[in-house]
Every structure is written in C-alpha cells, then in structure tokens.
CSV table of C-alpha atoms in Angstrom, one decimal:
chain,number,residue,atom,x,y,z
A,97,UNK,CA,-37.3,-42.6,-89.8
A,98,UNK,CA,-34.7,-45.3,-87.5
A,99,UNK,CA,-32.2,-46.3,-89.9
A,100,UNK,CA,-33.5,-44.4,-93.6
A,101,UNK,CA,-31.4,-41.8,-91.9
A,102,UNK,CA,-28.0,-44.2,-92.7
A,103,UNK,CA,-29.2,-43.8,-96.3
A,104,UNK,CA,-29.8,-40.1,-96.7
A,105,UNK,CA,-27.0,-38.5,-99.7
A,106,UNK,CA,-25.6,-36.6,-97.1
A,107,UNK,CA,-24.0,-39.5,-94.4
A,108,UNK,CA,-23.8,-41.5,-98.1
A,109,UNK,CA,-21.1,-38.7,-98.7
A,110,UNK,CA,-19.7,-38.8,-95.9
A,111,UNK,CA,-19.0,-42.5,-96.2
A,112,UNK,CA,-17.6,-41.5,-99.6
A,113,UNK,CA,-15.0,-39.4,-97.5
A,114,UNK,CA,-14.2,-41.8,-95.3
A,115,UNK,CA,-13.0,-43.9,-98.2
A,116,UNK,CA,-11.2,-40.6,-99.6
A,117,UNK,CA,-9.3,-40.9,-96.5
A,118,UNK,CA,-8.2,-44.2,-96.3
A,119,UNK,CA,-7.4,-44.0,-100.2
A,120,UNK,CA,-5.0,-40.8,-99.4
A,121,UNK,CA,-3.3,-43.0,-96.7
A,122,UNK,CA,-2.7,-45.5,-99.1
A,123,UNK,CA,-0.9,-43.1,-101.2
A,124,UNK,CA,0.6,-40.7,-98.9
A,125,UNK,CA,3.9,-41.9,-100.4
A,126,UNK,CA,2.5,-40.3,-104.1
A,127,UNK,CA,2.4,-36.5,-102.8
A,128,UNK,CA,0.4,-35.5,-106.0
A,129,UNK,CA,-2.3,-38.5,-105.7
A,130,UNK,CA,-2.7,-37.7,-101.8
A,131,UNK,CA,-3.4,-34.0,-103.0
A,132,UNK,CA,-6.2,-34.7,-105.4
A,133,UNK,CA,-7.6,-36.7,-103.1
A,134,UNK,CA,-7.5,-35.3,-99.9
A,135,UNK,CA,-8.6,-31.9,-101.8
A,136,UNK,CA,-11.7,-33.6,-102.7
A,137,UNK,CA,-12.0,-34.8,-99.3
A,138,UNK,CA,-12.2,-31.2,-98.3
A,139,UNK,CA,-14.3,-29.8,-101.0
A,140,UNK,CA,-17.1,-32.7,-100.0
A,141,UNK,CA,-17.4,-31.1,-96.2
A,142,UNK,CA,-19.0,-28.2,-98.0
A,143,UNK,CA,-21.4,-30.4,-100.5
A,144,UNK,CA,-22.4,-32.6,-97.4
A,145,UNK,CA,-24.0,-29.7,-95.4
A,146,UNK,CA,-25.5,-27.8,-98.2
A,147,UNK,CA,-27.3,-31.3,-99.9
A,148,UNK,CA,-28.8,-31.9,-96.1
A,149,UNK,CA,-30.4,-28.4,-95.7
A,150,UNK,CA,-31.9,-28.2,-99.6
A,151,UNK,CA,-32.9,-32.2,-99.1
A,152,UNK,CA,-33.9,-31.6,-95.5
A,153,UNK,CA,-31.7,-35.0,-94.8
A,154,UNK,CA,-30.6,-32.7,-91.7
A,155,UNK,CA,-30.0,-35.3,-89.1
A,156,UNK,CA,-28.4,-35.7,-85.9
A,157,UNK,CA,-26.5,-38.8,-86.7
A,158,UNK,CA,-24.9,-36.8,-89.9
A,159,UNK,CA,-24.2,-33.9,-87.4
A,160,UNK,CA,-22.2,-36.5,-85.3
A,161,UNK,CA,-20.5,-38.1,-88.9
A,162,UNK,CA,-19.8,-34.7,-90.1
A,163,UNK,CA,-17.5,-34.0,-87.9
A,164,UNK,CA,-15.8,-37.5,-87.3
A,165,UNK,CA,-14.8,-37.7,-90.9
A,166,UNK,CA,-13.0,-34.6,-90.3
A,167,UNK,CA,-11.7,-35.2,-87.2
A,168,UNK,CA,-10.2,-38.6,-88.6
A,169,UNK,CA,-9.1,-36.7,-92.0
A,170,UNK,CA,-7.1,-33.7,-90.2
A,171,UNK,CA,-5.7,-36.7,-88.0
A,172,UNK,CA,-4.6,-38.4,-90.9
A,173,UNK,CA,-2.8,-36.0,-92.1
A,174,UNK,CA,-1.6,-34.1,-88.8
A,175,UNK,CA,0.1,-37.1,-88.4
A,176,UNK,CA,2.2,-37.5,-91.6
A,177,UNK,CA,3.9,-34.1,-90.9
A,178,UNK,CA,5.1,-33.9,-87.3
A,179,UNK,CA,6.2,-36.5,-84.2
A,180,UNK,CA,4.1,-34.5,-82.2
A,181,UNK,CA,0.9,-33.5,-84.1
A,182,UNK,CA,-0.8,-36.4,-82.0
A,183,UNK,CA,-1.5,-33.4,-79.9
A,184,UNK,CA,-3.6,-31.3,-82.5
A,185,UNK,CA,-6.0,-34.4,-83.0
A,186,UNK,CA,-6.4,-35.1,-79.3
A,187,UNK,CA,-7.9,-31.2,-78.8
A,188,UNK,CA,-10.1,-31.7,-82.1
A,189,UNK,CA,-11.3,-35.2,-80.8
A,190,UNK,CA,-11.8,-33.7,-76.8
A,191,UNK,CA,-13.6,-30.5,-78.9
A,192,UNK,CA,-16.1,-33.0,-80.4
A,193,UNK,CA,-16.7,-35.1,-77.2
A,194,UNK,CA,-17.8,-31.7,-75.4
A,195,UNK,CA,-19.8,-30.1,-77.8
A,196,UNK,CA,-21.8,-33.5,-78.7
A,197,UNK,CA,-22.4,-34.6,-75.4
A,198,UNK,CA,-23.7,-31.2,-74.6
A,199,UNK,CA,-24.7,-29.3,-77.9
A,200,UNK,CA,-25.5,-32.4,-79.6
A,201,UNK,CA,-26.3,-31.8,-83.3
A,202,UNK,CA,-26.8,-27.8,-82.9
A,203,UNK,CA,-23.5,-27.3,-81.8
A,204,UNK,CA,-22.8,-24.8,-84.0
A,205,UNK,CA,-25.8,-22.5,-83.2
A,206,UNK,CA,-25.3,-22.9,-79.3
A,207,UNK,CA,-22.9,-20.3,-78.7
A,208,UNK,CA,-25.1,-17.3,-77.8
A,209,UNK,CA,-23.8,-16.5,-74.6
A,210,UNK,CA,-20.0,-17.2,-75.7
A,211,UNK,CA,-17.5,-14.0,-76.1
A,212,UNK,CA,-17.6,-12.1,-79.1
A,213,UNK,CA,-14.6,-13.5,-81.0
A,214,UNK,CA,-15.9,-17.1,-80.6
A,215,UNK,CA,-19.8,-15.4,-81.6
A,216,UNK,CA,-18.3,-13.8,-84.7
A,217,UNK,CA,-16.1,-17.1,-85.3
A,218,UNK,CA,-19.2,-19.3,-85.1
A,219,UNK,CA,-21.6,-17.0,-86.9
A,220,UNK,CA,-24.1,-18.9,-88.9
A,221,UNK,CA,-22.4,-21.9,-88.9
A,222,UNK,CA,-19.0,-20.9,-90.1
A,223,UNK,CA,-20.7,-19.7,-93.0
A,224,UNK,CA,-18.8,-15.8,-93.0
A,225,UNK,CA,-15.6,-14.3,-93.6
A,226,UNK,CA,-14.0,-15.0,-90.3
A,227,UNK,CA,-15.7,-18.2,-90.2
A,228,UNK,CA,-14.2,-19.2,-93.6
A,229,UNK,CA,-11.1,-17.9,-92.2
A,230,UNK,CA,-11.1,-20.1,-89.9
A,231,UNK,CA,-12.1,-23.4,-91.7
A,232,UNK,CA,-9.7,-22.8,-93.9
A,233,UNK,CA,-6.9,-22.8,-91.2
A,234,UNK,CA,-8.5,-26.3,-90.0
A,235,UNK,CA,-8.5,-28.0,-93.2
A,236,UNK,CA,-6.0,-26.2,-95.4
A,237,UNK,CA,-3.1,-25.6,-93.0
A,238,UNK,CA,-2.5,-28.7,-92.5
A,239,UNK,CA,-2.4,-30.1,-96.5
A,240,UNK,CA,-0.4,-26.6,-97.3
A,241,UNK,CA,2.2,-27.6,-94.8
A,242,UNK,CA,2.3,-31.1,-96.5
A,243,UNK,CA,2.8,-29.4,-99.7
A,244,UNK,CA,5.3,-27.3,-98.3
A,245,UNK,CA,7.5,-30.6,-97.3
A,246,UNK,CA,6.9,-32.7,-100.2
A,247,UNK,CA,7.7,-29.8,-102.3
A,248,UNK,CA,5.2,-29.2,-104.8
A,249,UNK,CA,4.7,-25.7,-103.5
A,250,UNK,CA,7.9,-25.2,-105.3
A,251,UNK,CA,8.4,-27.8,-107.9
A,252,UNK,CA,4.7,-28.3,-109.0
A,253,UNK,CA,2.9,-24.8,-108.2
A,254,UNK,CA,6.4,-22.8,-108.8
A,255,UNK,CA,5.4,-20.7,-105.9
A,256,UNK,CA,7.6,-18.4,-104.4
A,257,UNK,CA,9.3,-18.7,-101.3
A,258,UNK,CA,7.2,-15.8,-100.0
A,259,UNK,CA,3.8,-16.9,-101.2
A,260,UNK,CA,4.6,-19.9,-99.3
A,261,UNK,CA,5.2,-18.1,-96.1
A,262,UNK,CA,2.7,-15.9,-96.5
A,263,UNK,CA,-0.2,-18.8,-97.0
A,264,UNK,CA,1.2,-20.6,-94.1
A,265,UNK,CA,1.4,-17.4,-91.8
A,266,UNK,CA,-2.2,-17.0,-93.2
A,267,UNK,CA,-3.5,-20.5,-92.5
A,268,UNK,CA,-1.7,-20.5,-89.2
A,269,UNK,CA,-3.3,-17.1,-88.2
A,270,UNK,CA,-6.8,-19.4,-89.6
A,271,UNK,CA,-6.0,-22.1,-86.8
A,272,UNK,CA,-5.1,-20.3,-84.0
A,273,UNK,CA,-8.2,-18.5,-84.0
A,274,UNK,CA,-10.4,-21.9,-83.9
A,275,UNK,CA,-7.6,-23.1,-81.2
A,276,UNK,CA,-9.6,-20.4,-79.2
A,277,UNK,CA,-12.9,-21.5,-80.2
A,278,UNK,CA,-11.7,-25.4,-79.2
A,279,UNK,CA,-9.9,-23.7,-75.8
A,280,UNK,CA,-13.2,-22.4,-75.4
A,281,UNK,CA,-15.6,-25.1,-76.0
A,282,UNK,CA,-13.2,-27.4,-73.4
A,283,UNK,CA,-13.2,-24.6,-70.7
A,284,UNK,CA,-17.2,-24.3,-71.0
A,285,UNK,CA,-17.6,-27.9,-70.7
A,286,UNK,CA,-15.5,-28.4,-67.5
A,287,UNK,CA,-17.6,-25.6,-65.8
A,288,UNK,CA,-20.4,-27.6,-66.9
A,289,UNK,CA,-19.6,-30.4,-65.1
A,290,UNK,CA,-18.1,-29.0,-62.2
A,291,UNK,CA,-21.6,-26.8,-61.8
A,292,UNK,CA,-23.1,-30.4,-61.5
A,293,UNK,CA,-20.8,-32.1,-58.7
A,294,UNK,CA,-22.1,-30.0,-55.6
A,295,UNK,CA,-25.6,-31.0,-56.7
A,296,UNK,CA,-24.6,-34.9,-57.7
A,297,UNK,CA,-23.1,-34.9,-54.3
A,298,UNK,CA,-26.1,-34.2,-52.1
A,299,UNK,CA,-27.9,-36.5,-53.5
C-alpha cells in the first residue's frame, strides 16, 4: 500500500480543506467570503469519513489528517475572535497528541472503560444525537461567534437578538461537553504515563 494511501479521495479532501483554510485566512477581512468557505470547510469533515468507509480508503494516516485539518481550522478561527483563544487550540492540539500516541487511528472507538457521559458522547464515532451535539459546538461555535461579531447574524440572516443567544448558549452548552471529553482524554493519558514510571525506573 506505502504511499497509494497519500492518494486515496479521502486525505485528497482533506488536502482540499487545508487549502479551504488558508483561502478563509486570506479573506478573513470579507466576513461573507470566509463564511462560504469555512462552511464548506466544515461540511467536507463529514464527506471525508463517510467516502473512506464506502471506499474502504480507511487509513491510519487519514485518521491522523482528519483531525489536524480540524485542529488547524478551529485554530484559525479561534484565533480571529479573542486575545486569548490561543488556549482553546492548545487543549485540542494536547487532545490529539494523547489520543494518537495512545489510541492511534481508533481513537474514537477506545473509550469502553471511560464514564458514561464521555461513552454516550463518543458513541459510534460521534455519529448520534449527543455526539452531533457535540460536534456541532466544536465546529459551529466558534464560526457563529464570528458571525455574531462581524454582524451578519443581524445584518445578513436578520436574526433576532434572541435566536442569537440562544444558538450561542446552544453551541456553548455543545463545547463544554467535548471540553469534558478533551479533560478526560488528558487526565487518562497522564495516568498512562505515570502507571509506566515505577516500572521504567526499575529497569
């Protein structure tokens, strides 16, 4: 297989994305432009998984690229919005180095033995209610809130004040639950590696 797997439509997509981002960056400045195409940015994280599993193009190295496009997409745009959102990128990026070096590319189905929120929250690969929930609070919180200070949540979608709320109360709700699955994930890890010290030091 070695390096067909760079090829498969999948990881093509996901260099598709990558560009998506950097074309958003370029027009941050165009709040309409860096909607359109930071929405297709999201919609593609969907198309990528399904195309792997009905090509079987499933692959470790499109595990890994799944999630560092969105990782570097959320960053993006985490940091267009606040001084300090540096901080939400650094516990997605700390996430991803735990559950990879661990988990690897079954990351998502590896959380058996986990509490029952993070169980239901992980539940066939985000692919339920709460699950949707709580992808929706990682990817849409963040591009509602730029809506939100760019204004076209008000001058573009005419929405009211209170819809405006509500969907960020709603997203916000959406993120703080995968801010305990991340919590989590770090915690796990840590006793992971502090389980292995006693034995690494006898040796």
């Amino acid at each position: 297989m070695g390096l067909q797997v760079l090829l498969y439509w999948p990881n093509i997509i996901g260099y598709f994305r990558i560009g998506l981002v950097f074309a958003a960056w370029a027009a941050h400045e165009t709040p309409a432009t860096f909607v359109l195409l930071y929405s297709i940015f999201i919609a593609l994280d969907g198309v990528d998984g399904w195309l792997a599993r009905r090509l079987g193009q499933c692959s470790r190295f499109g595990a890994w690229l799944d999630v560092v496009v969105d990782n570097l997409g959320r960053g993006l745009l985490w940091s267009l919005l606040f001084k300090w959102a540096w901080l939400v990128s650094a516990v997605e990026w700390c996430v991803f180095v735990c559950n990879h070096s661990v988990r690897g590319d079954q990351w998502k189905n590896s959380f058996i033995s986990s509490p029952r929120l993070i169980q239901a929250i992980m539940a066939n690969g985000f692919r339920t209610p709460l699950g949707t929930w709580v992808v929706s609070g990682l990817h849409c919180l963040p591009l509602w809130l730029y809506g939100y200070q760019t204004g076209l949540l008000s001058h573009w979608l005419f929405l009211p004040p209170w819809i405006q709320a509500l969907g960020a109360l709603l997203l916000a709700a959406g993120r703080l639950l995968a801010l305990s699955a991340e919590i989590w994930c770090i915690w796990t890890h840590i006793e992971h590696l502090t389980e292995d010290e006693p034995e690494q030091k006898r040796e």
